[in-house]
mmCIF file with all atom_site columns, C-alpha atoms in Angstrom:
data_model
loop_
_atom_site.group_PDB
_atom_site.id
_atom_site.type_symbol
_atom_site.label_atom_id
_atom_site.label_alt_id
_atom_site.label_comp_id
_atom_site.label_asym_id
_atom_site.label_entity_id
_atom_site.label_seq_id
_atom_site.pdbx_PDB_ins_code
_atom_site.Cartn_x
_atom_site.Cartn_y
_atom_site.Cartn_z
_atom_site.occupancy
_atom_site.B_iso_or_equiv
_atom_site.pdbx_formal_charge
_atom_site.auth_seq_id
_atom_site.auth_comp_id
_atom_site.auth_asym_id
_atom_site.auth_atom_id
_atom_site.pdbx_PDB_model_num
ATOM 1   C CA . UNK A 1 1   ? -11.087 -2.507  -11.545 1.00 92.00 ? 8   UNK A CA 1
ATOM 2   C CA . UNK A 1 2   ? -7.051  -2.123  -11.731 1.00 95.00 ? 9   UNK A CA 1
ATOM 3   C CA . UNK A 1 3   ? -6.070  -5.378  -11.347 1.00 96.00 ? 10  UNK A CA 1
ATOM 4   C CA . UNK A 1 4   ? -7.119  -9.160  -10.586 1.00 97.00 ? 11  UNK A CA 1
ATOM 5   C CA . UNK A 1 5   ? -5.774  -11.680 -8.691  1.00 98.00 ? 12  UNK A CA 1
ATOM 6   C CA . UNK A 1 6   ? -6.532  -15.667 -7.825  1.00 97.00 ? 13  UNK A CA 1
ATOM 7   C CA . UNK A 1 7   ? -8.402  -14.556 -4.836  1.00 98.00 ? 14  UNK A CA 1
ATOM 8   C CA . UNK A 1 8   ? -8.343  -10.642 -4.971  1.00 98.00 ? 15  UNK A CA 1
ATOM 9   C CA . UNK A 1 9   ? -9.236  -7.682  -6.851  1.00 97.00 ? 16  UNK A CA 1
ATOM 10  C CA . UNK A 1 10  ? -7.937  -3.962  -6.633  1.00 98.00 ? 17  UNK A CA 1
ATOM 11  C CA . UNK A 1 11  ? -9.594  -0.606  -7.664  1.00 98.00 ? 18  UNK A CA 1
ATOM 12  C CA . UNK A 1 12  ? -9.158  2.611   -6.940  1.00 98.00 ? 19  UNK A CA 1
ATOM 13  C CA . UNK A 1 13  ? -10.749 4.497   -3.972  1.00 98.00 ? 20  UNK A CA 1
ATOM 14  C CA . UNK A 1 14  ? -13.628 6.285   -4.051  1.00 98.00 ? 21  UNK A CA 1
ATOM 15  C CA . UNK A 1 15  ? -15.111 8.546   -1.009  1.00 97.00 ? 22  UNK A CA 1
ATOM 16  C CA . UNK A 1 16  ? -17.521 5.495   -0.290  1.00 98.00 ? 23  UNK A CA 1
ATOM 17  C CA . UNK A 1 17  ? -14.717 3.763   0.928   1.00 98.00 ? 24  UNK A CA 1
ATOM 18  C CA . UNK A 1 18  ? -14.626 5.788   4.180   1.00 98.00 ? 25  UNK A CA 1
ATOM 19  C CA . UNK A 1 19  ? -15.640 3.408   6.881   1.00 98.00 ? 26  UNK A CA 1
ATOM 20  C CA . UNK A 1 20  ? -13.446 1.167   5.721   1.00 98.00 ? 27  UNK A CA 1
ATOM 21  C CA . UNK A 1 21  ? -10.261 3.627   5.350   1.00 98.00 ? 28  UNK A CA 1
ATOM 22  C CA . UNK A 1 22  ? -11.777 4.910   8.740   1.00 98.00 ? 29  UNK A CA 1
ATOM 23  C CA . UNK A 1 23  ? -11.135 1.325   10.011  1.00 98.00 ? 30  UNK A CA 1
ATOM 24  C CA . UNK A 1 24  ? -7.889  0.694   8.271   1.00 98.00 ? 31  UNK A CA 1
ATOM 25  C CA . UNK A 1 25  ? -5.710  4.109   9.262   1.00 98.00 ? 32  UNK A CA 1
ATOM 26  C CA . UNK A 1 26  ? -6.524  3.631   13.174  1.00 98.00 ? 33  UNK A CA 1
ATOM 27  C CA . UNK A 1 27  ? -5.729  -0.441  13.539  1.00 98.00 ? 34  UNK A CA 1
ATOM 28  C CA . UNK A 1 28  ? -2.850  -0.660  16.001  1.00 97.00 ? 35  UNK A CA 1
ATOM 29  C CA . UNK A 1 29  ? -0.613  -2.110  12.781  1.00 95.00 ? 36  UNK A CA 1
ATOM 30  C CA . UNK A 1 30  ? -1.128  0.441   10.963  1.00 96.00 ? 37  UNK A CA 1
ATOM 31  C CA . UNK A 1 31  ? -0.628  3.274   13.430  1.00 95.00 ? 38  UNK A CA 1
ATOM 32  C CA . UNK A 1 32  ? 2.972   1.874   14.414  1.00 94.00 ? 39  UNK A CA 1
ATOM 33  C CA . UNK A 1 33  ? 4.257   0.763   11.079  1.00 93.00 ? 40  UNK A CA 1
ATOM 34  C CA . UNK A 1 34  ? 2.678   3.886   9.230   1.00 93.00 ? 41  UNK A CA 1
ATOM 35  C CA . UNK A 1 35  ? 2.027   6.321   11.563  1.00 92.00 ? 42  UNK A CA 1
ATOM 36  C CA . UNK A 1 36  ? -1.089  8.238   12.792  1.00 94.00 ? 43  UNK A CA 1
ATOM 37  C CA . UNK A 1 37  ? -2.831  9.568   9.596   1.00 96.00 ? 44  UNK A CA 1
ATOM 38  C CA . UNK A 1 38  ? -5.250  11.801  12.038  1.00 96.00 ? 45  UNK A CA 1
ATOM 39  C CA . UNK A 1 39  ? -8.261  10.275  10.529  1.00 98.00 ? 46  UNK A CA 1
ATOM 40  C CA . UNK A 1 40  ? -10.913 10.365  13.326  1.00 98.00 ? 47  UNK A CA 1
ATOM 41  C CA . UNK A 1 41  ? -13.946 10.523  11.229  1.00 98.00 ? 48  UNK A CA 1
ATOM 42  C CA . UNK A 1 42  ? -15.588 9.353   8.068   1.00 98.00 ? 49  UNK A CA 1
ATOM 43  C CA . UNK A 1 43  ? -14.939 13.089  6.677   1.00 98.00 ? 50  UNK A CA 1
ATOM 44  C CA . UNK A 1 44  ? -11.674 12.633  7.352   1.00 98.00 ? 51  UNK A CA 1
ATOM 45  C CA . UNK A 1 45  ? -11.417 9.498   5.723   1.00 98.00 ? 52  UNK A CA 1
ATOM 46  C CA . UNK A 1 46  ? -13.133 10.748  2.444   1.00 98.00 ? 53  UNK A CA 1
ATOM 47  C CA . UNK A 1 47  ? -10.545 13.411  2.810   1.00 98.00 ? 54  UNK A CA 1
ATOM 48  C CA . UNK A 1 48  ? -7.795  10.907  2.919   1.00 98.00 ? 55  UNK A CA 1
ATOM 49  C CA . UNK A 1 49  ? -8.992  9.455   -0.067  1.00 98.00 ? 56  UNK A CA 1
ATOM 50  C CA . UNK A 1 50  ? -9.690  12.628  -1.775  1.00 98.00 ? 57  UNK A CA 1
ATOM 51  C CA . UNK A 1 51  ? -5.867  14.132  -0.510  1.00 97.00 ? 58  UNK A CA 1
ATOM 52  C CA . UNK A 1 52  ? -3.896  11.014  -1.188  1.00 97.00 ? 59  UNK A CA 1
ATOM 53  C CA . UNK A 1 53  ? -4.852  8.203   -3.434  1.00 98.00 ? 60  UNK A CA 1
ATOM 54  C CA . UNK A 1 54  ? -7.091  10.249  -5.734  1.00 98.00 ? 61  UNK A CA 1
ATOM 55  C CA . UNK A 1 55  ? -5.020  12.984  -6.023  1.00 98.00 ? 62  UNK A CA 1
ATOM 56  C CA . UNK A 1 56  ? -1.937  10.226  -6.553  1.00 98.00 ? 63  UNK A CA 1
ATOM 57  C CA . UNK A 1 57  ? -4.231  8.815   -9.670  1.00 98.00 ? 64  UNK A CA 1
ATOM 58  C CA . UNK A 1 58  ? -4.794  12.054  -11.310 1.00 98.00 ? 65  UNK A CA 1
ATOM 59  C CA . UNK A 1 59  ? -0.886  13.107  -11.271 1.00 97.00 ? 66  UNK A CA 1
ATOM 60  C CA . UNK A 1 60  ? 0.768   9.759   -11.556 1.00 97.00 ? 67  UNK A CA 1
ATOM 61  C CA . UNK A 1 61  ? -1.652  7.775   -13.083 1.00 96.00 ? 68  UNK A CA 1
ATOM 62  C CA . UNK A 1 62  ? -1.255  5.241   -9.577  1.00 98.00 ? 69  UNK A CA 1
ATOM 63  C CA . UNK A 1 63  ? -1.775  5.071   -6.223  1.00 98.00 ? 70  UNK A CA 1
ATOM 64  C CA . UNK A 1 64  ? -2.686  3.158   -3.365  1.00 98.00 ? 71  UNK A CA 1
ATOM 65  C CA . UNK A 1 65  ? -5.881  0.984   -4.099  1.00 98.00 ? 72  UNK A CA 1
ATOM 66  C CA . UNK A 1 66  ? -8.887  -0.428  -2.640  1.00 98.00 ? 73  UNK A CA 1
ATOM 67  C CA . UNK A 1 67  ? -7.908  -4.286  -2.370  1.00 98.00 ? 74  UNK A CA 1
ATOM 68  C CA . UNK A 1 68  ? -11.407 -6.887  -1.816  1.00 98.00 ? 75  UNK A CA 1
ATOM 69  C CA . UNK A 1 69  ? -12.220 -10.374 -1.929  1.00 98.00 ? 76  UNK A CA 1
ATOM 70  C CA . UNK A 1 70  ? -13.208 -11.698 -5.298  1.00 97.00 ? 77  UNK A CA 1
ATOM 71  C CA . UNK A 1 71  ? -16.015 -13.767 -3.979  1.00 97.00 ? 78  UNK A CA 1
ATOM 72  C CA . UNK A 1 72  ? -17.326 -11.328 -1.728  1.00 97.00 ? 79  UNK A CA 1
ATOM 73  C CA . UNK A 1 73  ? -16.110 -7.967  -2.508  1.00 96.00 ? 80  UNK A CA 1
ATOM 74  C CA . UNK A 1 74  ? -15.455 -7.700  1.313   1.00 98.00 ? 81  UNK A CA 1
ATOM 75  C CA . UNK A 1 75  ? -12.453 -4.951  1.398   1.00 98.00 ? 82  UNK A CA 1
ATOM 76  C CA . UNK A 1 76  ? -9.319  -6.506  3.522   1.00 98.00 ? 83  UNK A CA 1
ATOM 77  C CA . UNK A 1 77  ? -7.200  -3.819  2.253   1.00 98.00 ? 84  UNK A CA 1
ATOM 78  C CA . UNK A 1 78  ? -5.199  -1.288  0.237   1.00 98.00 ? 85  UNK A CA 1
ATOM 79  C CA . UNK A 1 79  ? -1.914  -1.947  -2.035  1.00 98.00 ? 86  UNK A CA 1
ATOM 80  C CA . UNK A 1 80  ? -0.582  0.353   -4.792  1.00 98.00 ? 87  UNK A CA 1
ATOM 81  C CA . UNK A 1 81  ? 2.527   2.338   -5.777  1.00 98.00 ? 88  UNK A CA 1
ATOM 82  C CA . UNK A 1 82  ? 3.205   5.746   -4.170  1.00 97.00 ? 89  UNK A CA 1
ATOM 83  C CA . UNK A 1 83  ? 5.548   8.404   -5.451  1.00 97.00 ? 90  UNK A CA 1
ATOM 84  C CA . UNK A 1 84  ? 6.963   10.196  -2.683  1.00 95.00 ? 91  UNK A CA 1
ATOM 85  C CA . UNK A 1 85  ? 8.909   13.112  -3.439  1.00 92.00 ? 92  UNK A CA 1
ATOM 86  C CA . UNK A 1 86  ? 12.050  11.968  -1.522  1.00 92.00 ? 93  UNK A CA 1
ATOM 87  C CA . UNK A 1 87  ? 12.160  9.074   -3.096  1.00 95.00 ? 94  UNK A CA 1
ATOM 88  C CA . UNK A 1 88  ? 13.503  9.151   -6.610  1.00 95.00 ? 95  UNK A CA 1
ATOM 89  C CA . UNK A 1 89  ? 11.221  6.214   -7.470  1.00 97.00 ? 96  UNK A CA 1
ATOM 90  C CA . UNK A 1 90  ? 7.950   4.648   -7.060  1.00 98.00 ? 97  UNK A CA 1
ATOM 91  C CA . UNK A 1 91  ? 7.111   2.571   -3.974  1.00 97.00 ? 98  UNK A CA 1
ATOM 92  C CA . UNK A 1 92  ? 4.826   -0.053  -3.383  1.00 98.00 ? 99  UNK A CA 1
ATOM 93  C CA . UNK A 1 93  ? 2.883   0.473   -0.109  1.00 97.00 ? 100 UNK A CA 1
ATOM 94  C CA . UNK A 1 94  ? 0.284   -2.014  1.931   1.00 98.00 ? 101 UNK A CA 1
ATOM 95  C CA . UNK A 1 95  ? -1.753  -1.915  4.444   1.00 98.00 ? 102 UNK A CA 1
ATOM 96  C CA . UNK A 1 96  ? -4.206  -4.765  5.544   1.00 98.00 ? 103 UNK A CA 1
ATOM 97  C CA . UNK A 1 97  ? -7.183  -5.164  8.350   1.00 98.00 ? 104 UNK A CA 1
ATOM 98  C CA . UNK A 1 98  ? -5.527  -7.196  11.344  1.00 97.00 ? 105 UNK A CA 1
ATOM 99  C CA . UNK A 1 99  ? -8.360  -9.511  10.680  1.00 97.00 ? 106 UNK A CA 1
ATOM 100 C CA . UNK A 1 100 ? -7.108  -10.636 7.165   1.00 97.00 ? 107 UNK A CA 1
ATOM 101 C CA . UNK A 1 101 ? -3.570  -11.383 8.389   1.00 94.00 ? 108 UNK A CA 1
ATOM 102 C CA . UNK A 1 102 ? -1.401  -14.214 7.441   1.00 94.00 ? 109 UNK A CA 1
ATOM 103 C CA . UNK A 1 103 ? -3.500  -15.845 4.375   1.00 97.00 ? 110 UNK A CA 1
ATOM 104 C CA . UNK A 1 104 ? -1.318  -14.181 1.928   1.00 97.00 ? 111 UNK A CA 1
ATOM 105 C CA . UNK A 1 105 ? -3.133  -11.527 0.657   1.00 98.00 ? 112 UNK A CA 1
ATOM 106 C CA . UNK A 1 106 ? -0.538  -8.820  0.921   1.00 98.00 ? 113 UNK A CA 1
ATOM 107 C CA . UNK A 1 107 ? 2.199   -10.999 -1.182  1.00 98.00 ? 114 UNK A CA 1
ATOM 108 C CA . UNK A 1 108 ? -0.381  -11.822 -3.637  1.00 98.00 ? 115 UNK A CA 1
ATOM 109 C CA . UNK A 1 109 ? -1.437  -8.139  -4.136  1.00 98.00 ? 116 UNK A CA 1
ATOM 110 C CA . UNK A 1 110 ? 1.744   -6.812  -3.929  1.00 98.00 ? 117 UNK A CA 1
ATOM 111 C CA . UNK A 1 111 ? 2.962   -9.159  -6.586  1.00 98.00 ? 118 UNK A CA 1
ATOM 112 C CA . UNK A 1 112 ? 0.236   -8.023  -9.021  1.00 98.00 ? 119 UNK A CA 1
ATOM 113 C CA . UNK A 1 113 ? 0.990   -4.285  -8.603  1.00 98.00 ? 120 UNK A CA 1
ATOM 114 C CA . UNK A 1 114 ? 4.908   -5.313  -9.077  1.00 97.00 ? 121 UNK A CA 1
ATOM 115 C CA . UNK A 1 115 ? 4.235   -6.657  -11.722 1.00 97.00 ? 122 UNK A CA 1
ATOM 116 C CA . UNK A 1 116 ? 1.484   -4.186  -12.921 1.00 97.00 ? 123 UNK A CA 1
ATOM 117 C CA . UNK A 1 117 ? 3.719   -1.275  -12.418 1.00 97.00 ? 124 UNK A CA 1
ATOM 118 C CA . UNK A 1 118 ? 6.421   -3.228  -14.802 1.00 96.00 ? 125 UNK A CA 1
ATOM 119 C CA . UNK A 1 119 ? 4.335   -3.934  -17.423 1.00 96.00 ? 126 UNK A CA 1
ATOM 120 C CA . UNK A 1 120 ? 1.847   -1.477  -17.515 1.00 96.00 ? 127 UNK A CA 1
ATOM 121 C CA . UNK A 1 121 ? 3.277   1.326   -16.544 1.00 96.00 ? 128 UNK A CA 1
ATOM 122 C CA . UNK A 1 122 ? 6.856   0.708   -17.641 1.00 96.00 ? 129 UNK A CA 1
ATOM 123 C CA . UNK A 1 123 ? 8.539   1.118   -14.418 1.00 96.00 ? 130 UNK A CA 1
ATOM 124 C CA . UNK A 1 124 ? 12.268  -0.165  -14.312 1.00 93.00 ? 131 UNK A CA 1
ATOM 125 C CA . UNK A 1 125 ? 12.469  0.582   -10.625 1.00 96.00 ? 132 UNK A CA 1
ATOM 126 C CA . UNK A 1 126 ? 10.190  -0.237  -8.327  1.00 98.00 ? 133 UNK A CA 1
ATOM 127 C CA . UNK A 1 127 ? 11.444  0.439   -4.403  1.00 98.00 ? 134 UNK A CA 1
ATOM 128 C CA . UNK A 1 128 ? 9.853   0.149   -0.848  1.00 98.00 ? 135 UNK A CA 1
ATOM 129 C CA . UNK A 1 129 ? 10.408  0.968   2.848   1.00 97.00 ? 136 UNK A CA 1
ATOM 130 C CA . UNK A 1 130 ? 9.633   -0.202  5.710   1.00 96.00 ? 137 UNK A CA 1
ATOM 131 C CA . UNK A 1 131 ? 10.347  -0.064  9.170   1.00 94.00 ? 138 UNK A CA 1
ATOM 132 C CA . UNK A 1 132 ? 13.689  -1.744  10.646  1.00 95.00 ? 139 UNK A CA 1
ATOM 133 C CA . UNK A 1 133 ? 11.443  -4.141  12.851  1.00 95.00 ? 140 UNK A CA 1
ATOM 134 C CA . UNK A 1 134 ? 8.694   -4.727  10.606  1.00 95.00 ? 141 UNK A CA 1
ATOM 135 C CA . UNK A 1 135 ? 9.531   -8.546  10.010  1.00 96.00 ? 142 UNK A CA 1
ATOM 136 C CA . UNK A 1 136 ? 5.714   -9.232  8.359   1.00 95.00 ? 143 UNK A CA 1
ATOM 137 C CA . UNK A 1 137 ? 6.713   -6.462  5.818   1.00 97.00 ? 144 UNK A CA 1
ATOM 138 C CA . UNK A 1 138 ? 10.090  -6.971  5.140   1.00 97.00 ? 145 UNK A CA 1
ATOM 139 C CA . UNK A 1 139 ? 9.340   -10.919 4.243   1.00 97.00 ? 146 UNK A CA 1
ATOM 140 C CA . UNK A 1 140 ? 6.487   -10.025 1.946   1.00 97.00 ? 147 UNK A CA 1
ATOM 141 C CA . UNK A 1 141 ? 9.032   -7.429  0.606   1.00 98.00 ? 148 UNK A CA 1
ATOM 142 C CA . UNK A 1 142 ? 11.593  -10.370 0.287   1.00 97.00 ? 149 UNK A CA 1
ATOM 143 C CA . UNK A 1 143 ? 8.497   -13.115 -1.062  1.00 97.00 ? 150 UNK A CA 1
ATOM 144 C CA . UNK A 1 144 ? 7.606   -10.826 -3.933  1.00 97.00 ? 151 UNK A CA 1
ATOM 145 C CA . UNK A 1 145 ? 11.154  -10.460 -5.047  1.00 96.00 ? 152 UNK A CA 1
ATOM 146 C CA . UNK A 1 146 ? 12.638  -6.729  -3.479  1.00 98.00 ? 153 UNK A CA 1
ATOM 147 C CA . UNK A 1 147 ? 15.759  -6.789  -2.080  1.00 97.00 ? 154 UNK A CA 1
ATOM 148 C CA . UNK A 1 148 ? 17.570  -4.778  0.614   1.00 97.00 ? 155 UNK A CA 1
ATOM 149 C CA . UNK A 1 149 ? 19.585  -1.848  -0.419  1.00 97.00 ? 156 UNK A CA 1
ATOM 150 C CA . UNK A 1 150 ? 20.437  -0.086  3.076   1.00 97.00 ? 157 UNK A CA 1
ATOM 151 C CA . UNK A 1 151 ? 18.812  2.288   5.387   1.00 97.00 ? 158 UNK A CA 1
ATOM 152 C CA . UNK A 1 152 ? 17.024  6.020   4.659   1.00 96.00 ? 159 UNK A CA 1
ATOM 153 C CA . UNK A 1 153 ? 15.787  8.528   6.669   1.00 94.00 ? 160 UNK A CA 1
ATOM 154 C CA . UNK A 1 154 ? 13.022  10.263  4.935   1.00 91.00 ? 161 UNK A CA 1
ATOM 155 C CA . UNK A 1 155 ? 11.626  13.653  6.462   1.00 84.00 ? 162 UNK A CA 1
ATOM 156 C CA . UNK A 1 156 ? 8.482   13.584  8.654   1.00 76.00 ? 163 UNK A CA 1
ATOM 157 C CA . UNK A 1 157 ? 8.340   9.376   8.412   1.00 76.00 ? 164 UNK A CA 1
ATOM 158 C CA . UNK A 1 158 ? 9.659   8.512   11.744  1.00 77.00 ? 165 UNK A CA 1
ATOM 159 C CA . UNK A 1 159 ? 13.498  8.041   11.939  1.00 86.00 ? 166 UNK A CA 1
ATOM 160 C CA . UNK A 1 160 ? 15.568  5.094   9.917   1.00 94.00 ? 167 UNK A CA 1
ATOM 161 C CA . UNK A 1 161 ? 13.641  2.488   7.224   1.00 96.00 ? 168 UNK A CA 1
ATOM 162 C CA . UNK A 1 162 ? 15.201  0.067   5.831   1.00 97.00 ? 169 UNK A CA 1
ATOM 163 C CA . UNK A 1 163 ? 15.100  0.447   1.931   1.00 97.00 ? 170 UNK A CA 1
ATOM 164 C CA . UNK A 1 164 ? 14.371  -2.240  -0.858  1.00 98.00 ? 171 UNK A CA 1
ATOM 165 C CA . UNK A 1 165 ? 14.757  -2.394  -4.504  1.00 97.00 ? 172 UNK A CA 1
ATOM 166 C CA . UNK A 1 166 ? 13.081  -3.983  -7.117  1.00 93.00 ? 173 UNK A CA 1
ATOM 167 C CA . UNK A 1 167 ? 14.880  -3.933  -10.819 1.00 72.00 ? 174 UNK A CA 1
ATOM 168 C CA . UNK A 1 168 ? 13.565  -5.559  -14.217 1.00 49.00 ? 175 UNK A CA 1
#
């Protein structure tokens, strides 16, 4: 386990995680506000896994993890820090099952890795982006205490996002 929360818990991803990244990357949320991952299958989930997030722990020391109810352990999503290489800082990057929206859980994990990247990992910047029209995003951007800096245009993400900024 990474981190705790009232309700939550985050750890990394593992390959037996694919059903439910298999679930997660082709939800109609997360195809328009991330974009199409081409995960079709559970070997390409375990791929995705392997590719992104698991490669991200090994040569940051983040990435994006495997968020579940404490009292269950039912997984409702993921939440980490990603370091992109056109971005000259960490971001912190969400996704959730449709199914789990609006109780909160993506302010209250985002807040933990906020403040886990801070702490732990000594981060004095902490940024995010998100699509112009993503209103659920931007206000649990805004909730856990980022604030707009402007608009980028990163390569292969999709045209404009707007671009937040988080400073200790």
């Amino acid at each position: 386990m990474v981190l705790e929360t009232e309700r939550l818990f985050l750890r990394q991803l593992t390959p037996d995680d694919d059903a439910f990244i298999l679930e997660l990357l082709n939800e109609a949320g997360f195809l328009e506000n991330i974009g199409d991952r081409q995960v079709r299958d559970l070997e390409g989930a375990r791929r995705y896994v392997a590719d992104g997030p698991a490669a991200s722990y090994v040569q940051h020391g983040f990435g994006l993890w495997w968020v579940g109810l404490k009292d269950t352990a039912e997984p409702v999503g993921i939440c980490g820090l990603i370091k992109r290489d056109a971005l000259d800082h960490p971001d912190i990057g969400y996704a959730f099952l449709a199914r789990f929206s609006g109780r909160g859980f993506a302010s209250e994990a985002g807040a933990a890795v906020l403040d886990y990247g801070r702490r732990a990992l000594g981060l004095a910047r902490i940024v995010a982006i998100t699509k112009p029209d993503n209103d659920g995003s931007i206000r649990v951007l805004e909730k856990i205490g980022l604030k707009f800096d402007g608009m980028v245009t990163l390569p292969d993400h999709g045209g404009e996002s707007r671009y937040f900024v988080s400073d200790v």
